[in-house]
C-alpha cells in the first residue's frame, strides 16, 4: 500500500497525540501510516521498512525525551530515522505542544545533523490545533507532495515514451525481417523451378557426321577429276 506520510513517534508521551494527528490528516485526505493502528500481524520490521519506503514524508514527532533512547542501536525510533535518511525521505520534525527541549548529547551524529537541518514545525493540541495543522500542511506537506507527484509524472512520461519508441523499433525490425525472409524464399523457389535447356547431343553428332561425309565426297570427286585429266 502507498502512503503519503509515515508517522514516527515515541510511545511514551507521543502515542495519543500521534493518533489524533493521524485522524486529522486522514480526514483531510492523506494516507497516513501509524504503526499503532497498522501493525497487527506481528511482522514489525518488514512492515515498517515497506511503509517508510512508500511514503515520501517521514513525520518525526518530538515529544519530551523522544530521542533519548536513540543512543541504543536496537531502538526502533532510531532505526526508523536512520532508514528514512537512507531512503532520502522528506523529514518533517514536529514539536508537540512545545514539549521537546533540545537534542540529547548521546544522539548519533548522523541523526542529529539530518534532523537539525529541517525546520521544526509546531503542533498545538488545544484551541490552536486546527490552525497549526493547516499551517503545517500548507507550508510543509503540500509542497513536498506536489514536487513528488511532478517527479513521478515526469518519470512515468519518460518511461512511456521509451516504451513507445521501443515498440516502434521492434515493429520496424519485425517487418524488415519478414520482408528479407520472404524475398529469400521467393528467390530460392525461382531458382528451383527454372527449366534447364537440354543439350541435343544427337543433333550435333548428326551434323558433324554430315559435314564429315560431305568433305569425304568432295575429296573423292576431286581425285576422280584429277585421274581423268591424267588419262587424257
Steps between C-alpha positions, in 0.01 A plus 500: 500500500617852420505768767551875497630528855678270743468606864788405730449558872601392846215313668572654838361851468421483129255216430174686569604812311625291208157341465324837518732643236452199275120528528515866401732445206294205379185713517674751273560229240852383575606137524681470830691207645504468878635174641260513797212439258662323209714226656276211596679197357818512708732564204626827642831541322391426143180702519684801636758486222234471230296784645799736521595420141149565372449836674689805370450681832653376826334688786704481820298587812724659760338453835693553823809276509392339170860460380669405826511128423635550149845433642404131499557325168191281541268794572211498253467877473869518417464226239205676342687830478811338359301314236320821407838668454629205296199508266509881475154564640386856563529534876260732683581530873194593710527658844191383687359775723851646522592211729824416321795676654829426327683218331675270748879488488494122455308505171695360202661778298337394171153529653585828669631661182212379286215594733647837599525616141120487466269763637307375802126554470284553807168326559291626789241252633256756632304783349773558243504141379317558169697815428836338570413190295382710204818705515714188498304362205533818295864570589646150509280217376345642183825629344668164555215292358452731200870478420493124545197464270674705230806280526291184474307636201823598328648156556179335385487713185864426420440129557192503277692677223775243523246219478336658192833554325612146582171361366534693173858380455396140564215529247731638229761233569234231482372632167854516362577144609173370348576682173853355485374148567225534237748632238741216574228236466378648169851494351555145620174379345578670167840335492346158565232523226703664214501243203842391373575516126571141381817434308414320168802275469345289220433802278853625543641157423279470193611839372861415557457167314331669206775758478760220507324305224475809285870564538579138403275521196672820388843340535395192299350717222818702475713186474279360225526819301877499539531143376281572196715795403815288523364230278407743238 
